[in-house]
GROMACS .gro file of C-alpha atoms in nm:
model
  439
    1MET     CA    1   0.008   0.006  -0.003
    2SER     CA    2   0.129   0.346  -0.096
    3ASP     CA    3   0.164   0.616   0.160
    4TYR     CA    4  -0.101   0.807  -0.008
    5MET     CA    5  -0.341   0.521   0.014
    6PHE     CA    6  -0.285   0.481   0.390
    7MET     CA    7  -0.327   0.846   0.419
    8LEU     CA    8  -0.656   0.825   0.239
    9GLU     CA    9  -0.780   0.543   0.434
   10SER     CA   10  -0.697   0.713   0.763
   11HIS     CA   11  -0.894   1.014   0.657
   12LEU     CA   12  -1.204   0.845   0.539
   13SER     CA   13  -1.504   0.752   0.748
   14ALA     CA   14  -1.647   0.391   0.753
   15GLU     CA   15  -1.934   0.501   0.522
   16GLN     CA   16  -1.686   0.698   0.300
   17SER     CA   17  -1.469   0.393   0.257
   18ARG     CA   18  -1.748   0.189   0.143
   19VAL     CA   19  -1.846   0.450  -0.118
   20VAL     CA   20  -1.481   0.452  -0.233
   21ALA     CA   21  -1.486   0.069  -0.276
   22ALA     CA   22  -1.823   0.076  -0.456
   23VAL     CA   23  -1.707   0.324  -0.712
   24GLN     CA   24  -1.391   0.137  -0.763
   25SER     CA   25  -1.583  -0.167  -0.816
   26ALA     CA   26  -1.826  -0.011  -1.075
   27ALA     CA   27  -1.521   0.147  -1.259
   28ASN     CA   28  -1.348  -0.206  -1.268
   29LEU     CA   29  -1.650  -0.356  -1.434
   30GLU     CA   30  -1.673  -0.078  -1.676
   31ASN     CA   31  -1.309  -0.101  -1.726
   32VAL     CA   32  -1.250   0.276  -1.711
   33PRO     CA   33  -0.966   0.457  -1.542
   34LEU     CA   34  -1.056   0.611  -1.198
   35TYR     CA   35  -0.911   0.885  -0.991
   36LEU     CA   36  -1.004   1.052  -0.666
   37THR     CA   37  -0.972   1.431  -0.742
   38GLY     CA   38  -1.065   1.793  -0.645
   39GLY     CA   39  -1.169   1.875  -0.296
   40ALA     CA   40  -1.127   1.532  -0.161
   41MET     CA   41  -0.756   1.532  -0.252
   42ARG     CA   42  -0.722   1.896  -0.140
   43ASP     CA   43  -0.892   1.812   0.202
   44MET     CA   44  -0.693   1.498   0.255
   45LEU     CA   45  -0.338   1.630   0.182
   46GLY     CA   46  -0.416   1.969   0.364
   47GLY     CA   47  -0.512   1.791   0.689
   48PHE     CA   48  -0.886   1.870   0.673
   49ILE     CA   49  -1.194   1.667   0.708
   50ILE     CA   50  -1.300   1.507   0.372
   51ARG     CA   51  -1.655   1.641   0.325
   52ASP     CA   52  -1.734   1.526  -0.027
   53LEU     CA   53  -1.576   1.253  -0.258
   54ASP     CA   54  -1.488   1.368  -0.604
   55PHE     CA   55  -1.419   1.111  -0.877
   56THR     CA   56  -1.289   1.151  -1.230
   57VAL     CA   57  -1.294   0.876  -1.490
   58GLU     CA   58  -1.136   0.868  -1.824
   59GLY     CA   59  -1.477   0.737  -1.990
   60ASN     CA   60  -1.845   0.756  -1.964
   61ALA     CA   61  -1.905   0.904  -1.626
   62PRO     CA   62  -2.305   0.916  -1.647
   63LYS     CA   63  -2.307   0.559  -1.720
   64LEU     CA   64  -2.075   0.477  -1.432
   65ALA     CA   65  -2.317   0.685  -1.208
   66LYS     CA   66  -2.613   0.474  -1.316
   67ASP     CA   67  -2.424   0.159  -1.233
   68LEU     CA   68  -2.380   0.287  -0.892
   69VAL     CA   69  -2.752   0.347  -0.859
   70LYS     CA   70  -2.838   0.004  -0.998
   71HIS     CA   71  -2.573  -0.219  -0.790
   72HIS     CA   72  -2.508  -0.005  -0.488
   73GLY     CA   73  -2.817   0.190  -0.394
   74ALA     CA   74  -2.705   0.542  -0.480
   75THR     CA   75  -2.940   0.816  -0.591
   76ILE     CA   76  -2.857   1.060  -0.840
   77VAL     CA   77  -2.909   1.413  -0.718
   78SER     CA   78  -2.819   1.586  -1.035
   79LEU     CA   79  -2.686   1.499  -1.366
   80ASP     CA   80  -2.511   1.743  -1.589
   81GLU     CA   81  -2.534   1.590  -1.943
   82HIS     CA   82  -2.315   1.888  -2.081
   83ARG     CA   83  -2.008   1.833  -1.864
   84LYS     CA   84  -2.055   1.468  -1.831
   85SER     CA   85  -2.097   1.455  -1.441
   86ALA     CA   86  -2.329   1.331  -1.191
   87GLU     CA   87  -2.383   1.407  -0.822
   88LEU     CA   88  -2.486   1.118  -0.613
   89ILE     CA   89  -2.597   1.037  -0.265
   90PHE     CA   90  -2.562   0.706  -0.103
   91PRO     CA   91  -2.785   0.530   0.167
   92ALA     CA   92  -2.552   0.625   0.456
   93GLY     CA   93  -2.571   1.007   0.352
   94VAL     CA   94  -2.226   1.017   0.171
   95THR     CA   95  -2.229   1.238  -0.132
   96CYS     CA   96  -1.995   1.216  -0.408
   97GLU     CA   97  -1.956   1.343  -0.773
   98VAL     CA   98  -1.846   1.135  -1.072
   99THR     CA   99  -1.700   1.336  -1.357
  100MET     CA  100  -1.550   1.271  -1.700
  101ALA     CA  101  -1.187   1.388  -1.756
  102ARG     CA  102  -1.258   1.677  -1.987
  103ARG     CA  103  -1.117   1.997  -2.144
  104GLU     CA  104  -1.323   2.309  -2.147
  105LYS     CA  105  -1.298   2.582  -2.407
  106TYR     CA  106  -1.468   2.927  -2.349
  107ALA     CA  107  -1.563   3.152  -2.615
  108LYS     CA  108  -1.617   3.450  -2.391
  109PRO     CA  109  -1.625   3.516  -2.014
  110GLY     CA  110  -1.924   3.301  -1.842
  111SER     CA  111  -2.027   3.145  -2.189
  112LYS     CA  112  -2.118   2.772  -2.199
  113PRO     CA  113  -1.788   2.608  -2.248
  114GLN     CA  114  -1.725   2.356  -2.532
  115ILE     CA  115  -1.648   2.024  -2.387
  116THR     CA  116  -1.404   1.743  -2.504
  117PRO     CA  117  -1.312   1.422  -2.358
  118ALA     CA  118  -0.937   1.455  -2.220
  119THR     CA  119  -0.679   1.255  -2.017
  120ILE     CA  120  -0.647   1.309  -1.653
  121HIS     CA  121  -0.347   1.535  -1.673
  122GLU     CA  122  -0.512   1.767  -1.928
  123ASP     CA  123  -0.824   1.771  -1.688
  124LEU     CA  124  -0.604   1.860  -1.411
  125GLN     CA  125  -0.423   2.143  -1.581
  126GLY     CA  126  -0.760   2.307  -1.683
  127ARG     CA  127  -0.916   2.312  -1.334
  128ASP     CA  128  -0.960   2.636  -1.118
  129PHE     CA  129  -0.692   2.638  -0.840
  130THR     CA  130  -0.380   2.421  -0.820
  131ILE     CA  131  -0.487   2.281  -0.476
  132ASN     CA  132  -0.793   2.136  -0.662
  133ALA     CA  133  -0.588   2.000  -0.951
  134ILE     CA  134  -0.435   1.702  -0.777
  135ALA     CA  135  -0.534   1.325  -0.840
  136LEU     CA  136  -0.479   1.003  -0.683
  137SER     CA  137  -0.507   0.690  -0.891
  138LEU     CA  138  -0.744   0.422  -0.798
  139ASN     CA  139  -0.660   0.172  -1.076
  140ARG     CA  140  -0.520  -0.162  -1.008
  141ARG     CA  141  -0.187  -0.114  -1.198
  142SER     CA  142  -0.112   0.234  -1.065
  143ARG     CA  143  -0.319   0.240  -0.731
  144GLY     CA  144  -0.178   0.514  -0.488
  145LEU     CA  145   0.011   0.713  -0.757
  146LEU     CA  146  -0.017   1.074  -0.699
  147MET     CA  147  -0.057   1.334  -1.001
  148ASP     CA  148   0.009   1.687  -0.938
  149PRO     CA  149   0.084   1.861  -1.271
  150THR     CA  150   0.037   2.209  -1.151
  151ASN     CA  151   0.230   2.168  -0.814
  152GLY     CA  152  -0.062   2.206  -0.597
  153LEU     CA  153   0.092   2.015  -0.302
  154ALA     CA  154   0.349   2.280  -0.256
  155ASP     CA  155   0.069   2.549  -0.259
  156LEU     CA  156  -0.118   2.330   0.011
  157GLU     CA  157   0.219   2.345   0.225
  158ARG     CA  158   0.237   2.728   0.179
  159ARG     CA  159  -0.122   2.755   0.261
  160GLU     CA  160  -0.178   2.956  -0.078
  161ILE     CA  161  -0.432   2.959  -0.344
  162ARG     CA  162  -0.316   2.992  -0.697
  163ALA     CA  163  -0.506   3.005  -1.018
  164THR     CA  164  -0.398   2.723  -1.274
  165GLY     CA  165  -0.389   2.993  -1.565
  166ASN     CA  166  -0.394   3.353  -1.659
  167TYR     CA  167  -0.773   3.347  -1.755
  168THR     CA  168  -0.904   3.105  -1.502
  169LEU     CA  169  -1.115   3.359  -1.327
  170TYR     CA  170  -1.242   3.529  -1.659
  171ASP     CA  171  -1.333   3.183  -1.839
  172ASP     CA  172  -1.567   3.112  -1.540
  173PRO     CA  173  -1.662   3.383  -1.333
  174THR     CA  174  -1.801   3.148  -1.066
  175ARG     CA  175  -1.456   3.093  -0.979
  176LEU     CA  176  -1.443   3.442  -0.824
  177LEU     CA  177  -1.698   3.322  -0.544
  178ARG     CA  178  -1.529   2.997  -0.514
  179LEU     CA  179  -1.194   3.182  -0.445
  180ILE     CA  180  -1.328   3.385  -0.158
  181ARG     CA  181  -1.509   3.073  -0.020
  182PHE     CA  182  -1.187   2.854  -0.016
  183ARG     CA  183  -0.976   3.164   0.122
  184THR     CA  184  -1.238   3.194   0.407
  185ARG     CA  185  -1.286   2.832   0.478
  186LEU     CA  186  -0.913   2.721   0.457
  187GLY     CA  187  -0.762   3.049   0.604
  188PHE     CA  188  -0.516   3.049   0.312
  189ALA     CA  189  -0.362   3.337   0.152
  190VAL     CA  190  -0.426   3.438  -0.224
  191GLU     CA  191  -0.122   3.419  -0.435
  192GLU     CA  192  -0.026   3.768  -0.575
  193ARG     CA  193  -0.081   3.716  -0.953
  194THR     CA  194  -0.413   3.550  -0.884
  195GLN     CA  195  -0.503   3.828  -0.642
  196SER     CA  196  -0.434   4.071  -0.923
  197GLN     CA  197  -0.624   3.858  -1.182
  198TYR     CA  198  -0.942   3.870  -0.927
  199GLN     CA  199  -0.908   4.253  -0.886
  200ASN     CA  200  -0.890   4.292  -1.276
  201ALA     CA  201  -1.194   4.066  -1.325
  202ARG     CA  202  -1.390   4.247  -1.068
  203GLU     CA  203  -1.315   4.586  -1.230
  204ALA     CA  204  -1.429   4.425  -1.579
  205GLY     CA  205  -1.759   4.321  -1.382
  206VAL     CA  206  -1.730   3.944  -1.514
  207GLU     CA  207  -1.921   3.850  -1.203
  208ALA     CA  208  -2.236   3.969  -1.370
  209ARG     CA  209  -2.213   3.700  -1.617
  210ILE     CA  210  -2.252   3.415  -1.383
  211PRO     CA  211  -2.582   3.229  -1.466
  212PRO     CA  212  -2.862   3.219  -1.216
  213ARG     CA  213  -2.846   2.850  -1.161
  214VAL     CA  214  -2.484   2.856  -1.111
  215LEU     CA  215  -2.529   3.143  -0.841
  216PHE     CA  216  -2.784   2.893  -0.668
  217GLU     CA  217  -2.515   2.605  -0.671
  218GLU     CA  218  -2.263   2.844  -0.504
  219LEU     CA  219  -2.547   2.935  -0.248
  220ARG     CA  220  -2.595   2.573  -0.171
  221GLN     CA  221  -2.211   2.534  -0.123
  222MET     CA  222  -2.219   2.825   0.112
  223ALA     CA  223  -2.499   2.668   0.320
  224ASN     CA  224  -2.279   2.348   0.348
  225GLU     CA  225  -1.997   2.539   0.487
  226SER     CA  226  -1.913   2.446   0.871
  227ASN     CA  227  -1.905   2.839   0.940
  228PRO     CA  228  -2.143   2.992   0.674
  229ASP     CA  229  -2.148   3.319   0.877
  230GLU     CA  230  -1.778   3.385   0.809
  231VAL     CA  231  -1.837   3.317   0.420
  232VAL     CA  232  -2.130   3.559   0.441
  233LYS     CA  233  -1.915   3.822   0.602
  234ALA     CA  234  -1.638   3.770   0.323
  235PHE     CA  235  -1.898   3.782   0.054
  236GLU     CA  236  -2.029   4.111   0.205
  237GLN     CA  237  -1.692   4.260   0.235
  238GLU     CA  238  -1.628   4.171  -0.147
  239LYS     CA  239  -1.962   4.319  -0.233
  240LEU     CA  240  -2.073   4.007  -0.395
  241LEU     CA  241  -2.398   3.964  -0.191
  242PRO     CA  242  -2.572   4.188  -0.421
  243LEU     CA  243  -2.558   3.905  -0.687
  244TYR     CA  244  -2.840   3.761  -0.481
  245SER     CA  245  -3.017   4.058  -0.357
  246PRO     CA  246  -2.940   4.435  -0.335
  247ALA     CA  247  -3.116   4.421   0.004
  248LEU     CA  248  -2.851   4.187   0.153
  249SER     CA  249  -2.644   4.432   0.318
  250GLY     CA  250  -2.594   4.634   0.640
  251ALA     CA  251  -2.850   4.525   0.914
  252LYS     CA  252  -3.046   4.322   0.681
  253VAL     CA  253  -2.784   4.036   0.688
  254ASN     CA  254  -2.882   3.826   0.994
  255HIS     CA  255  -2.524   3.778   1.140
  256ALA     CA  256  -2.667   3.729   1.470
  257GLY     CA  257  -2.883   3.429   1.357
  258LEU     CA  258  -2.626   3.279   1.153
  259ALA     CA  259  -2.390   3.276   1.454
  260LYS     CA  260  -2.660   3.097   1.652
  261LEU     CA  261  -2.686   2.841   1.380
  262VAL     CA  262  -2.307   2.785   1.375
  263LYS     CA  263  -2.322   2.718   1.752
  264ALA     CA  264  -2.615   2.495   1.720
  265ARG     CA  265  -2.422   2.281   1.455
  266GLN     CA  266  -2.129   2.252   1.695
  267SER     CA  267  -2.364   2.075   1.932
  268VAL     CA  268  -2.338   1.780   1.713
  269PRO     CA  269  -2.061   1.535   1.825
  270PHE     CA  270  -1.796   1.467   1.565
  271GLY     CA  271  -1.841   1.145   1.381
  272VAL     CA  272  -2.187   1.078   1.466
  273GLU     CA  273  -2.435   1.033   1.181
  274PHE     CA  274  -2.666   1.331   1.177
  275PRO     CA  275  -2.803   1.413   0.839
  276VAL     CA  276  -2.901   1.781   0.781
  277GLU     CA  277  -3.049   1.957   0.475
  278ASN     CA  278  -2.854   2.277   0.523
  279LEU     CA  279  -2.989   2.486   0.243
  280GLY     CA  280  -3.338   2.564   0.373
  281LEU     CA  281  -3.231   2.617   0.728
  282PHE     CA  282  -2.936   2.858   0.594
  283LEU     CA  283  -3.189   3.059   0.356
  284PHE     CA  284  -3.431   3.106   0.626
  285ILE     CA  285  -3.198   3.255   0.870
  286LEU     CA  286  -2.997   3.453   0.600
  287THR     CA  287  -3.310   3.606   0.476
  288GLU     CA  288  -3.499   3.648   0.797
  289LYS     CA  289  -3.490   4.023   0.788
  290LEU     CA  290  -3.584   4.051   0.408
  291THR     CA  291  -3.932   4.175   0.294
  292PRO     CA  292  -4.148   3.928   0.099
  293LYS     CA  293  -4.058   4.120  -0.219
  294GLU     CA  294  -3.704   4.098  -0.149
  295LYS     CA  295  -3.725   3.721  -0.078
  296THR     CA  296  -3.880   3.695  -0.415
  297GLY     CA  297  -3.612   3.880  -0.585
  298LEU     CA  298  -3.332   3.645  -0.444
  299ILE     CA  299  -3.546   3.348  -0.571
  300LYS     CA  300  -3.545   3.493  -0.917
  301ALA     CA  301  -3.186   3.585  -0.918
  302ALA     CA  302  -3.085   3.233  -0.827
  303ALA     CA  303  -3.335   3.070  -1.049
  304MET     CA  304  -3.457   2.856  -0.745
  305GLN     CA  305  -3.691   2.552  -0.810
  306ARG     CA  306  -4.013   2.494  -0.620
  307SER     CA  307  -3.868   2.197  -0.428
  308GLU     CA  308  -3.573   2.419  -0.323
  309ILE     CA  309  -3.811   2.700  -0.225
  310ASP     CA  310  -4.011   2.482  -0.012
  311LEU     CA  311  -3.702   2.367   0.205
  312TRP     CA  312  -3.674   2.708   0.304
  313GLN     CA  313  -4.036   2.839   0.320
  314LYS     CA  314  -4.189   2.536   0.476
  315LEU     CA  315  -3.932   2.481   0.735
  316GLU     CA  316  -4.073   2.706   1.018
  317ALA     CA  317  -4.418   2.537   1.011
  318LYS     CA  318  -4.279   2.174   0.999
  319ALA     CA  319  -4.052   2.268   1.298
  320LYS     CA  320  -4.347   2.401   1.490
  321LYS     CA  321  -4.531   2.067   1.445
  322LEU     CA  322  -4.216   1.877   1.567
  323GLU     CA  323  -4.186   2.123   1.868
  324SER     CA  324  -4.533   2.014   1.982
  325ILE     CA  325  -4.436   1.654   1.976
  326LEU     CA  326  -4.116   1.701   2.152
  327LYS     CA  327  -4.240   1.885   2.452
  328SER     CA  328  -4.488   1.599   2.528
  329ALA     CA  329  -4.472   1.446   2.882
  330LYS     CA  330  -4.485   1.123   2.718
  331LEU     CA  331  -4.133   1.163   2.594
  332GLN     CA  332  -3.994   1.224   2.941
  333LYS     CA  333  -3.788   0.897   2.924
  334PRO     CA  334  -3.457   0.938   2.723
  335SER     CA  335  -3.529   0.635   2.509
  336LYS     CA  336  -3.858   0.771   2.413
  337PHE     CA  337  -3.735   1.107   2.313
  338PHE     CA  338  -3.423   0.967   2.151
  339ALA     CA  339  -3.670   0.745   1.922
  340ALA     CA  340  -3.874   1.061   1.835
  341ALA     CA  341  -3.574   1.289   1.786
  342SER     CA  342  -3.384   1.032   1.571
  343ALA     CA  343  -3.685   1.004   1.328
  344ALA     CA  344  -3.702   1.380   1.286
  345PRO     CA  345  -3.519   1.581   1.011
  346GLY     CA  346  -3.198   1.707   1.137
  347GLU     CA  347  -3.274   2.073   0.996
  348GLN     CA  348  -3.580   2.085   1.214
  349LEU     CA  349  -3.416   1.997   1.522
  350LEU     CA  350  -3.134   2.254   1.471
  351PHE     CA  351  -3.410   2.515   1.382
  352LEU     CA  352  -3.600   2.446   1.726
  353LEU     CA  353  -3.243   2.465   1.902
  354VAL     CA  354  -3.193   2.821   1.733
  355ARG     CA  355  -3.545   2.952   1.733
  356SER     CA  356  -3.782   2.765   1.982
  357GLN     CA  357  -3.906   2.946   2.295
  358GLN     CA  358  -3.982   2.628   2.477
  359ARG     CA  359  -3.684   2.575   2.722
  360ILE     CA  360  -3.778   2.206   2.770
  361VAL     CA  361  -3.757   2.156   2.397
  362GLN     CA  362  -3.423   2.317   2.386
  363ASP     CA  363  -3.289   2.132   2.684
  364ARG     CA  364  -3.423   1.790   2.557
  365ILE     CA  365  -3.249   1.855   2.200
  366ARG     CA  366  -2.935   1.946   2.364
  367ASN     CA  367  -2.931   1.647   2.558
  368PHE     CA  368  -3.008   1.434   2.258
  369LEU     CA  369  -2.722   1.584   2.058
  370GLN     CA  370  -2.461   1.600   2.339
  371LYS     CA  371  -2.531   1.295   2.524
  372HIS     CA  372  -2.786   1.047   2.364
  373LEU     CA  373  -2.612   1.034   2.027
  374SER     CA  374  -2.282   0.944   2.177
  375ILE     CA  375  -2.436   0.680   2.420
  376ALA     CA  376  -2.611   0.505   2.108
  377GLN     CA  377  -2.275   0.524   1.900
  378GLU     CA  378  -2.116   0.328   2.176
  379VAL     CA  379  -2.343   0.037   2.107
  380THR     CA  380  -2.151  -0.097   1.837
  381ASP     CA  381  -2.234  -0.420   1.628
  382ALA     CA  382  -1.941  -0.579   1.826
  383VAL     CA  383  -2.089  -0.487   2.167
  384VAL     CA  384  -2.461  -0.623   2.049
  385THR     CA  385  -2.291  -0.968   1.934
  386GLU     CA  386  -2.106  -0.986   2.265
  387VAL     CA  387  -2.436  -0.922   2.479
  388SER     CA  388  -2.674  -1.098   2.272
  389GLY     CA  389  -2.496  -1.360   2.074
  390LEU     CA  390  -2.659  -1.237   1.748
  391GLU     CA  391  -2.459  -1.167   1.434
  392PRO     CA  392  -2.505  -0.851   1.226
  393GLY     CA  393  -2.745  -0.928   0.950
  394SER     CA  394  -2.974  -1.158   1.121
  395PRO     CA  395  -3.343  -1.077   1.151
  396LYS     CA  396  -3.327  -1.032   1.521
  397PHE     CA  397  -2.989  -0.823   1.541
  398HIS     CA  398  -3.141  -0.477   1.462
  399LYS     CA  399  -3.406  -0.525   1.722
  400ALA     CA  400  -3.156  -0.636   1.983
  401LYS     CA  401  -2.928  -0.325   1.902
  402ASP     CA  402  -3.231  -0.085   1.947
  403GLU     CA  403  -3.316  -0.263   2.286
  404LEU     CA  404  -2.966  -0.237   2.408
  405ILE     CA  405  -2.948   0.120   2.315
  406ARG     CA  406  -3.262   0.193   2.499
  407THR     CA  407  -3.151   0.016   2.807
  408ARG     CA  408  -2.831   0.222   2.818
  409LEU     CA  409  -3.019   0.557   2.767
  410ASP     CA  410  -3.276   0.493   3.047
  411ALA     CA  411  -2.992   0.362   3.285
  412ARG     CA  412  -2.960   0.583   3.600
  413PRO     CA  413  -2.615   0.710   3.632
  414LYS     CA  414  -2.407   0.524   3.896
  415LYS     CA  415  -2.374   0.723   4.222
  416VAL     CA  416  -2.001   0.821   4.291
  417VAL     CA  417  -1.938   0.739   4.662
  418VAL     CA  418  -1.675   0.972   4.796
  419GLU     CA  419  -1.507   0.818   5.087
  420PRO     CA  420  -1.415   1.042   5.369
  421GLU     CA  421  -1.051   1.114   5.406
  422PRO     CA  422  -0.877   0.949   5.689
  423GLU     CA  423  -0.836   1.171   5.994
  424GLN     CA  424  -0.519   1.369   5.982
  425LEU     CA  425  -0.312   1.323   6.285
  426PRO     CA  426  -0.114   1.624   6.438
  427PRO     CA  427   0.256   1.612   6.296
  428PRO     CA  428   0.496   1.487   6.571
  429PRO     CA  429   0.694   1.777   6.756
  430PRO     CA  430   1.050   1.851   6.619
  431ALA     CA  431   1.307   1.633   6.778
  432ARG     CA  432   1.534   1.775   7.020
  433SER     CA  433   1.908   1.800   6.942
  434GLY     CA  434   2.150   1.601   7.149
  435PHE     CA  435   2.123   1.267   7.337
  436PRO     CA  436   1.806   1.165   7.536
  437GLY     CA  437   1.790   1.279   7.888
  438ARG     CA  438   2.062   1.535   7.854
  439ARG     CA  439   2.024   1.917   7.837
   0.00000   0.00000   0.00000
């Protein structure tokens, strides 16, 4: 095993490892070269948490995506027939993108690019920033081989963002937004020539050429950031928020609400499965101070679809229904509340943690996030097998695991008996000098 494969495996969660194995299996069946690329490589090599998996194939990516749906239970979230890419989500909640290695040629800034198939090296050289232009081979003969044609690894070590070309930000103006988002999230500096290219592109006003649906995709990326408020502040400072709504400025940007959202997210223990649809929650809080007309303007600017609008505008009503359930006296036992909260969408729980006026609801949700989820996670398959003798996959195994989780949640904490300290005797008097009996 190469050092890079060992590094990858040490960074992946168990669910992500299964997705990597599934994509590798599908690529082997299709006999297409497969590479881990983009954000996954940047995060792994930079020492960050791998959030999404990005795969590039020298072949038919949409067909590979359909194979993953058919044989591995994935669902296609979006399909771009022009760029030959697909975004998928797997049953455990892991998301990934499968893309064809390609060249992009732009007739003018912001125009639809001409796409042609390419080798992995050609694909990497045409990406946005060098830190995103690194690939790891997942092929049998070259498994673990690192490809870095633009020297992105050195930029990661320098903590610097550098564009791959002189027209990177002109060809695709969306990269202006991506540059600010990466700079904020990673805390990296922007390389001098890249900063100059950014300023020149802004003076030319190329950001106005970003298509509405591309603006929406960037908005969704912003919602998924671990600290979206910092990204919003950066966009506000760079005068990029008006791309979504001229009203998003000054006191109308709900920074206080976003700060509460960040704090609520931090209540979720690291490594615990807690799926959240971030978009609706983020948009509700971000636009809370806007008028209905101003919100309509934002919807139009980002060309939002009905299902996406509903995630935002129906969230409060759904959360209020959940609130009435969670405050019930019938859920006083931890196991009862755990069952109800586990069945609820994560975004509704976080919404109530931020907005609910019911103290009992907030306290119960905090206990669920900070205590109950960790207790449930301790009940591993190995523990269930040890206690019950049942093996994973057997009909009664899942029921036995749920029962063991309930038992541990409802168990009273052991009383800690503090034994009294032994009585301290006074110290002996200091010894006299000389021999006994003599003055």
